[in-house]
PDB file of C-alpha atoms in Angstrom:
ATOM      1  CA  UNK A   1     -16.986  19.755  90.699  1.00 45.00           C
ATOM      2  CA  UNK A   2     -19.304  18.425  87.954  1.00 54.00           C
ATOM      3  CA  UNK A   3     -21.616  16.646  90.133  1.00 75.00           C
ATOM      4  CA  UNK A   4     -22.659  19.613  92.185  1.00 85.00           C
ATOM      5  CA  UNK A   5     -26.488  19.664  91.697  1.00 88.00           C
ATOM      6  CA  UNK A   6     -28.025  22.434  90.234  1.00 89.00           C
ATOM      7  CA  UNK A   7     -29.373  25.614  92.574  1.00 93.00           C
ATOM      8  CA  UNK A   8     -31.467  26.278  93.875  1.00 95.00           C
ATOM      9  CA  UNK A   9     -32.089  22.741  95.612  1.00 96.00           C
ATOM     10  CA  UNK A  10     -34.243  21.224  98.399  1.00 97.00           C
ATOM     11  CA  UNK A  11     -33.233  18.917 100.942  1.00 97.00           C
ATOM     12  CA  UNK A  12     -35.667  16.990 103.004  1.00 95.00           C
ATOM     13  CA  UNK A  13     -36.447  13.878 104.410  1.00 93.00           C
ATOM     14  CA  UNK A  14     -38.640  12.136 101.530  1.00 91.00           C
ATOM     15  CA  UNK A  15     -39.841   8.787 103.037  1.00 92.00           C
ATOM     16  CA  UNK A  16     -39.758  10.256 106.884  1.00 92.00           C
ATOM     17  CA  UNK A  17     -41.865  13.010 105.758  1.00 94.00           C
ATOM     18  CA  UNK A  18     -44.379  10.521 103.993  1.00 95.00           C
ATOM     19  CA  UNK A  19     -44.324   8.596 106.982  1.00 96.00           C
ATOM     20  CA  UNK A  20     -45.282  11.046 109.335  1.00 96.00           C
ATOM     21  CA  UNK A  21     -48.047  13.324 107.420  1.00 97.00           C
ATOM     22  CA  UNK A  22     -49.648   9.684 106.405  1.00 98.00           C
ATOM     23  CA  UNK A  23     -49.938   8.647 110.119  1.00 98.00           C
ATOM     24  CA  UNK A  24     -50.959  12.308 110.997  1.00 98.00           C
ATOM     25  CA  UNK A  25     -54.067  12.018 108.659  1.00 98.00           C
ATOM     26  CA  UNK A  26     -54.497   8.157 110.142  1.00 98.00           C
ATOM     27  CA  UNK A  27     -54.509   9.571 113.698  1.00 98.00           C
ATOM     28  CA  UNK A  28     -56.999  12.270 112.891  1.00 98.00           C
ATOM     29  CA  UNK A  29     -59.469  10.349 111.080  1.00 98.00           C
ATOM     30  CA  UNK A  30     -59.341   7.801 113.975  1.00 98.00           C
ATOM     31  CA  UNK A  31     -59.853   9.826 116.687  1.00 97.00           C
ATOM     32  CA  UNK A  32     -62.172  12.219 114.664  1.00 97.00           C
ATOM     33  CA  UNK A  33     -64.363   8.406 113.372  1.00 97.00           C
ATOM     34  CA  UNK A  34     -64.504   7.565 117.238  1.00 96.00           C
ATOM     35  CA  UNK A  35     -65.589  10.829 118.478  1.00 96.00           C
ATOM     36  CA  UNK A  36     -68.732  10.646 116.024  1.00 95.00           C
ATOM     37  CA  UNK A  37     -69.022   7.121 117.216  1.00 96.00           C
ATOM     38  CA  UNK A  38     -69.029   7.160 120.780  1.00 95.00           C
ATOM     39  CA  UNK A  39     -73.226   7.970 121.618  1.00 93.00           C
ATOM     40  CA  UNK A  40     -72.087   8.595 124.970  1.00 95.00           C
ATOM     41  CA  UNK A  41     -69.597  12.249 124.346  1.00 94.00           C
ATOM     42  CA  UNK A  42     -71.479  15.443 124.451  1.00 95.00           C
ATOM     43  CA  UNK A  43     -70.573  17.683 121.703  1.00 95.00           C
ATOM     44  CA  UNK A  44     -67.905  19.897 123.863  1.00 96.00           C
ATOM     45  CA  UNK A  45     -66.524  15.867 124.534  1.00 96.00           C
ATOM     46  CA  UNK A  46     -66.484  15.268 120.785  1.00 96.00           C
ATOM     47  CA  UNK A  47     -64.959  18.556 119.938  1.00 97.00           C
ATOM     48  CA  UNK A  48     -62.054  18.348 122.299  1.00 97.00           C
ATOM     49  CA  UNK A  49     -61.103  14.823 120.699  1.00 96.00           C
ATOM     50  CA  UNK A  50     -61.444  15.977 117.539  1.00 97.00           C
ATOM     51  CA  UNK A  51     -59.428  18.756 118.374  1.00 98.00           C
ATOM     52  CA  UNK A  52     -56.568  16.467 120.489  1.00 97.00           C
ATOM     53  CA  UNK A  53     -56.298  14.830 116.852  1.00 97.00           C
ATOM     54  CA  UNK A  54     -55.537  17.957 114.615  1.00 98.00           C
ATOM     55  CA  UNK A  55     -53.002  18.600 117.688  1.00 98.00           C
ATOM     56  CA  UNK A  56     -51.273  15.647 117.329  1.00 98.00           C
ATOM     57  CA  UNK A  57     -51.433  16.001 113.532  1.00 98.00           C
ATOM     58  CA  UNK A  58     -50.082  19.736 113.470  1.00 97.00           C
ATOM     59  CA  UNK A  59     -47.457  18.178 115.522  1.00 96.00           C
ATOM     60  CA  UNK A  60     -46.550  15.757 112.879  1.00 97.00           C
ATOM     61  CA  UNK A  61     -47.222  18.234 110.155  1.00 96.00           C
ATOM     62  CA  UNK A  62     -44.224  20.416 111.761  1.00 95.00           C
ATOM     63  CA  UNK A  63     -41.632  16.914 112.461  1.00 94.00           C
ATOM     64  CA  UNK A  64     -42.474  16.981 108.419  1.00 95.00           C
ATOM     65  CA  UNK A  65     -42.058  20.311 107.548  1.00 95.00           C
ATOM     66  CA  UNK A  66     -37.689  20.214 108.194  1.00 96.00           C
ATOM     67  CA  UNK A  67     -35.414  20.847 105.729  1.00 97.00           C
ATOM     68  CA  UNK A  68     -32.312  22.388 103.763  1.00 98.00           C
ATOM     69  CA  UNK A  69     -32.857  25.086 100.960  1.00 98.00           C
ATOM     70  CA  UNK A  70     -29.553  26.087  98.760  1.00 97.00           C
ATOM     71  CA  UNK A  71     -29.064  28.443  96.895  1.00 96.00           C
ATOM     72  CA  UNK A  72     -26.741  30.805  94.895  1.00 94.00           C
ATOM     73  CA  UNK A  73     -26.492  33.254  98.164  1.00 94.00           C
ATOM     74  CA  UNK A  74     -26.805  30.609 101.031  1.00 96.00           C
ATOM     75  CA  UNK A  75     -28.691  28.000 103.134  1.00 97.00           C
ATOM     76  CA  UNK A  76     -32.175  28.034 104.535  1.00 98.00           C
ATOM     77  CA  UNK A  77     -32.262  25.795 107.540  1.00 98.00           C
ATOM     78  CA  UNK A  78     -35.719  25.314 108.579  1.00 98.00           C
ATOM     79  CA  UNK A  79     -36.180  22.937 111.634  1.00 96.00           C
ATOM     80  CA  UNK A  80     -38.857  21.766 113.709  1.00 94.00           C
ATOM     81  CA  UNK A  81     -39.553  25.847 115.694  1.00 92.00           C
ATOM     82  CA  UNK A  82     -37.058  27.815 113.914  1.00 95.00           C
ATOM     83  CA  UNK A  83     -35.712  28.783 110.624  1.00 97.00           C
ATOM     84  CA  UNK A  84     -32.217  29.984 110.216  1.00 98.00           C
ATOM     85  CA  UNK A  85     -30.680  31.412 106.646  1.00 98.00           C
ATOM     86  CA  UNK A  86     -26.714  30.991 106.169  1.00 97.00           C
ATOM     87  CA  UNK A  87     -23.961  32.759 103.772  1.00 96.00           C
ATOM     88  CA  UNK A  88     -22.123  30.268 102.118  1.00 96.00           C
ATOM     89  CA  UNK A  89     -19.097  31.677 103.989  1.00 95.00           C
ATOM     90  CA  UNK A  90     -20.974  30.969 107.368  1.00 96.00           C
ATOM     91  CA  UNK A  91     -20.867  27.016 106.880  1.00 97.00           C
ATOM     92  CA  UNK A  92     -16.907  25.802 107.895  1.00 96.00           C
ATOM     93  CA  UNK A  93     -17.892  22.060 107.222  1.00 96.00           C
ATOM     94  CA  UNK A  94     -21.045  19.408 107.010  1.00 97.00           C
ATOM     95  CA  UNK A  95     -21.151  16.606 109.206  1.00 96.00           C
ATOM     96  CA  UNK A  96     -22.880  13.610 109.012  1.00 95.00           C
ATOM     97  CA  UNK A  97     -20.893  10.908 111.591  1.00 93.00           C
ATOM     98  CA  UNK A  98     -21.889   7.635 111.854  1.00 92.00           C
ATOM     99  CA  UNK A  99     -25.011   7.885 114.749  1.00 92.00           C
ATOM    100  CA  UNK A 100     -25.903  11.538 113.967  1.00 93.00           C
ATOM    101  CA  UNK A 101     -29.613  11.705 114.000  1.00 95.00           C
ATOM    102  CA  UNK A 102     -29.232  14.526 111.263  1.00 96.00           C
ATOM    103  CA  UNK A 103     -26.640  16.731 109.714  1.00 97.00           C
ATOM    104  CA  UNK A 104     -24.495  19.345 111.512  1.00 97.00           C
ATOM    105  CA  UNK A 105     -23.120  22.329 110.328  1.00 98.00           C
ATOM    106  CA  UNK A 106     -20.056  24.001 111.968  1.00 97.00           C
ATOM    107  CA  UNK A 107     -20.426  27.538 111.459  1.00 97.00           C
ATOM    108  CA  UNK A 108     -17.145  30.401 111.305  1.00 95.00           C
ATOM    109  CA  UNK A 109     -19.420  31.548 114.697  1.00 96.00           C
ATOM    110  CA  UNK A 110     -17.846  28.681 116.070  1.00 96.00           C
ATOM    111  CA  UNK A 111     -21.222  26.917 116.959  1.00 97.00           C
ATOM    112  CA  UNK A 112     -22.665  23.785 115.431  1.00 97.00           C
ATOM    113  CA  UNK A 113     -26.341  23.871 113.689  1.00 98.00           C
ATOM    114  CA  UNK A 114     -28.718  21.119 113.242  1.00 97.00           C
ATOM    115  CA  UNK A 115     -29.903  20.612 110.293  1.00 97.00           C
ATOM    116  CA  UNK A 116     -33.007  18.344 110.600  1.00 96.00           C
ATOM    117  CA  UNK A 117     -33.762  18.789 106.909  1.00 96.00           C
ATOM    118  CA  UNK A 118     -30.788  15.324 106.498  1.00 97.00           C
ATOM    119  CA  UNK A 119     -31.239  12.862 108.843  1.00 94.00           C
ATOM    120  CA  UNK A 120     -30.429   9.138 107.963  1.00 92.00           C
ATOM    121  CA  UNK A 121     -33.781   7.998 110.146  1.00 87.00           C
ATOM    122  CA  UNK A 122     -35.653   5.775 107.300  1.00 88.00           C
ATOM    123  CA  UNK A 123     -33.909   6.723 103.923  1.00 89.00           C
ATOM    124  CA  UNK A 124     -29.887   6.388 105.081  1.00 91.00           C
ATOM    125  CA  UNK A 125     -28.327   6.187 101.701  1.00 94.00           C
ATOM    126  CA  UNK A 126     -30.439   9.032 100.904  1.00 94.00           C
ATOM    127  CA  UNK A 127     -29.206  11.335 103.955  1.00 95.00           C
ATOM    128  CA  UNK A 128     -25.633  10.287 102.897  1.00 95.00           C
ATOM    129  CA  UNK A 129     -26.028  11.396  99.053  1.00 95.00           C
ATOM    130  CA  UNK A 130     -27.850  14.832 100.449  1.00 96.00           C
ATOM    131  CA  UNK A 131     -25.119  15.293 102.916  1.00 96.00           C
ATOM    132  CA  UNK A 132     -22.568  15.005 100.621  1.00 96.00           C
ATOM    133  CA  UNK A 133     -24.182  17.508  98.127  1.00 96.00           C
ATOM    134  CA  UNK A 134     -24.590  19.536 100.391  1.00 97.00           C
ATOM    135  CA  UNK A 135     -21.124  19.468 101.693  1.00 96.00           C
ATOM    136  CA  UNK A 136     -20.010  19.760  98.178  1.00 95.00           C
ATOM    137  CA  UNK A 137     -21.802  22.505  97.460  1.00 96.00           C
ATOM    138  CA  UNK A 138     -20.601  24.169 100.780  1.00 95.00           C
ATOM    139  CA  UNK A 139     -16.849  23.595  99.351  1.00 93.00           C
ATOM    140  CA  UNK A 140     -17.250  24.926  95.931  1.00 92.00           C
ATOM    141  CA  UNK A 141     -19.334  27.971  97.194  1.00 89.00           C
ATOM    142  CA  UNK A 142     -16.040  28.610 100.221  1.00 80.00           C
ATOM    143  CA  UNK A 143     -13.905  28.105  97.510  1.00 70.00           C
ATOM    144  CA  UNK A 144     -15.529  30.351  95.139  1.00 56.00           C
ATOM    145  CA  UNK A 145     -16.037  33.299  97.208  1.00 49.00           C
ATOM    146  CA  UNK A 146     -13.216  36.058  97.249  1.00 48.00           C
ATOM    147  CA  UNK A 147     -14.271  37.573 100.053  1.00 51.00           C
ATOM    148  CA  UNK A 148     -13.399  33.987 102.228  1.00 46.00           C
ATOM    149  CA  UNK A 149      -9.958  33.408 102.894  1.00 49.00           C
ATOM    150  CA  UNK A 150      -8.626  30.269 102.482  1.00 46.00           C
ATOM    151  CA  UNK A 151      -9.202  27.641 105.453  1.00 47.00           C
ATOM    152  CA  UNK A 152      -6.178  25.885 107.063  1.00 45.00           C
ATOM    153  CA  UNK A 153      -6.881  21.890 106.134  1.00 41.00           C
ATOM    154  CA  UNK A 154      -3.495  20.785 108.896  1.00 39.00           C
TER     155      UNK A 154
END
């Protein structure tokens, strides 16, 4: 396939990711600005708001951090608390139904893994065209492999 983009490449949420490290930094700063502006807080009261507010931005910082890495030996899947790294062989087929909150990939295991690095959330055209690299790429690479036998497509 011609249109099979080039390896190693990185899948991720663009806009999503934007969207949550830009209202991590807003939440901070806010809660940081009324901290220092409350006369009222003692410094233990200040610290522990200013420290609620890197929470909740760490928090966002990891909802940001998903995604997909391909390349010539496999797929990194790095999600929200765990990172998972796939043979080519490993990935049967890569979902994306209408209503999926992200990808899935069916695995020769026989389980299904989320793959939070395509989701459709803000940028929907977006999660289709990665999806269907991806799943591309998952084809050519089955394909490719000698070591794979062929799947039945009945």
């Amino acid at each position: 396939m011609s249109d099979l983009p080039a390896l190693p490449v990185v899948f991720r949420p663009g806009r999503t990711r934007v969207v949550l490290l830009t209202a991590g930094v807003a939440i901070l700063l806010v809660i940081s600005a009324v901290a220092m502006l409350l006369e009222q807080l003692g410094p233990g009261e200040r610290l522990s708001f200013i420290l609620t507010g890197a929470l909740v931005f760490w928090v966002l910082a990891q909802l940001a951090r998903v995604r997909v890495i391909a390349d010539d030996s496999g797929v990194t899947v790095v999600n929200i608390a765990s990172t998972r790294r796939l043979a080519w062989a490993e990935i049967l087929q890569v979902n994306l139904r209408p209503g999926d909150p992200w990808v899935f990939l069916n695995l020769s295991d026989g389980t299904s893994l989320p793959a939070l690095g395509i989701q459709p959330g803000i940028d929907k055209q977006q999660a289709i065209r990665d999806a269907r690299a991806l799943r591309a790429l998952a084809e050519a690479r089955a394909i490719s492999d000698p070591e794979t036998p062929p799947q039945d497509q009945g």
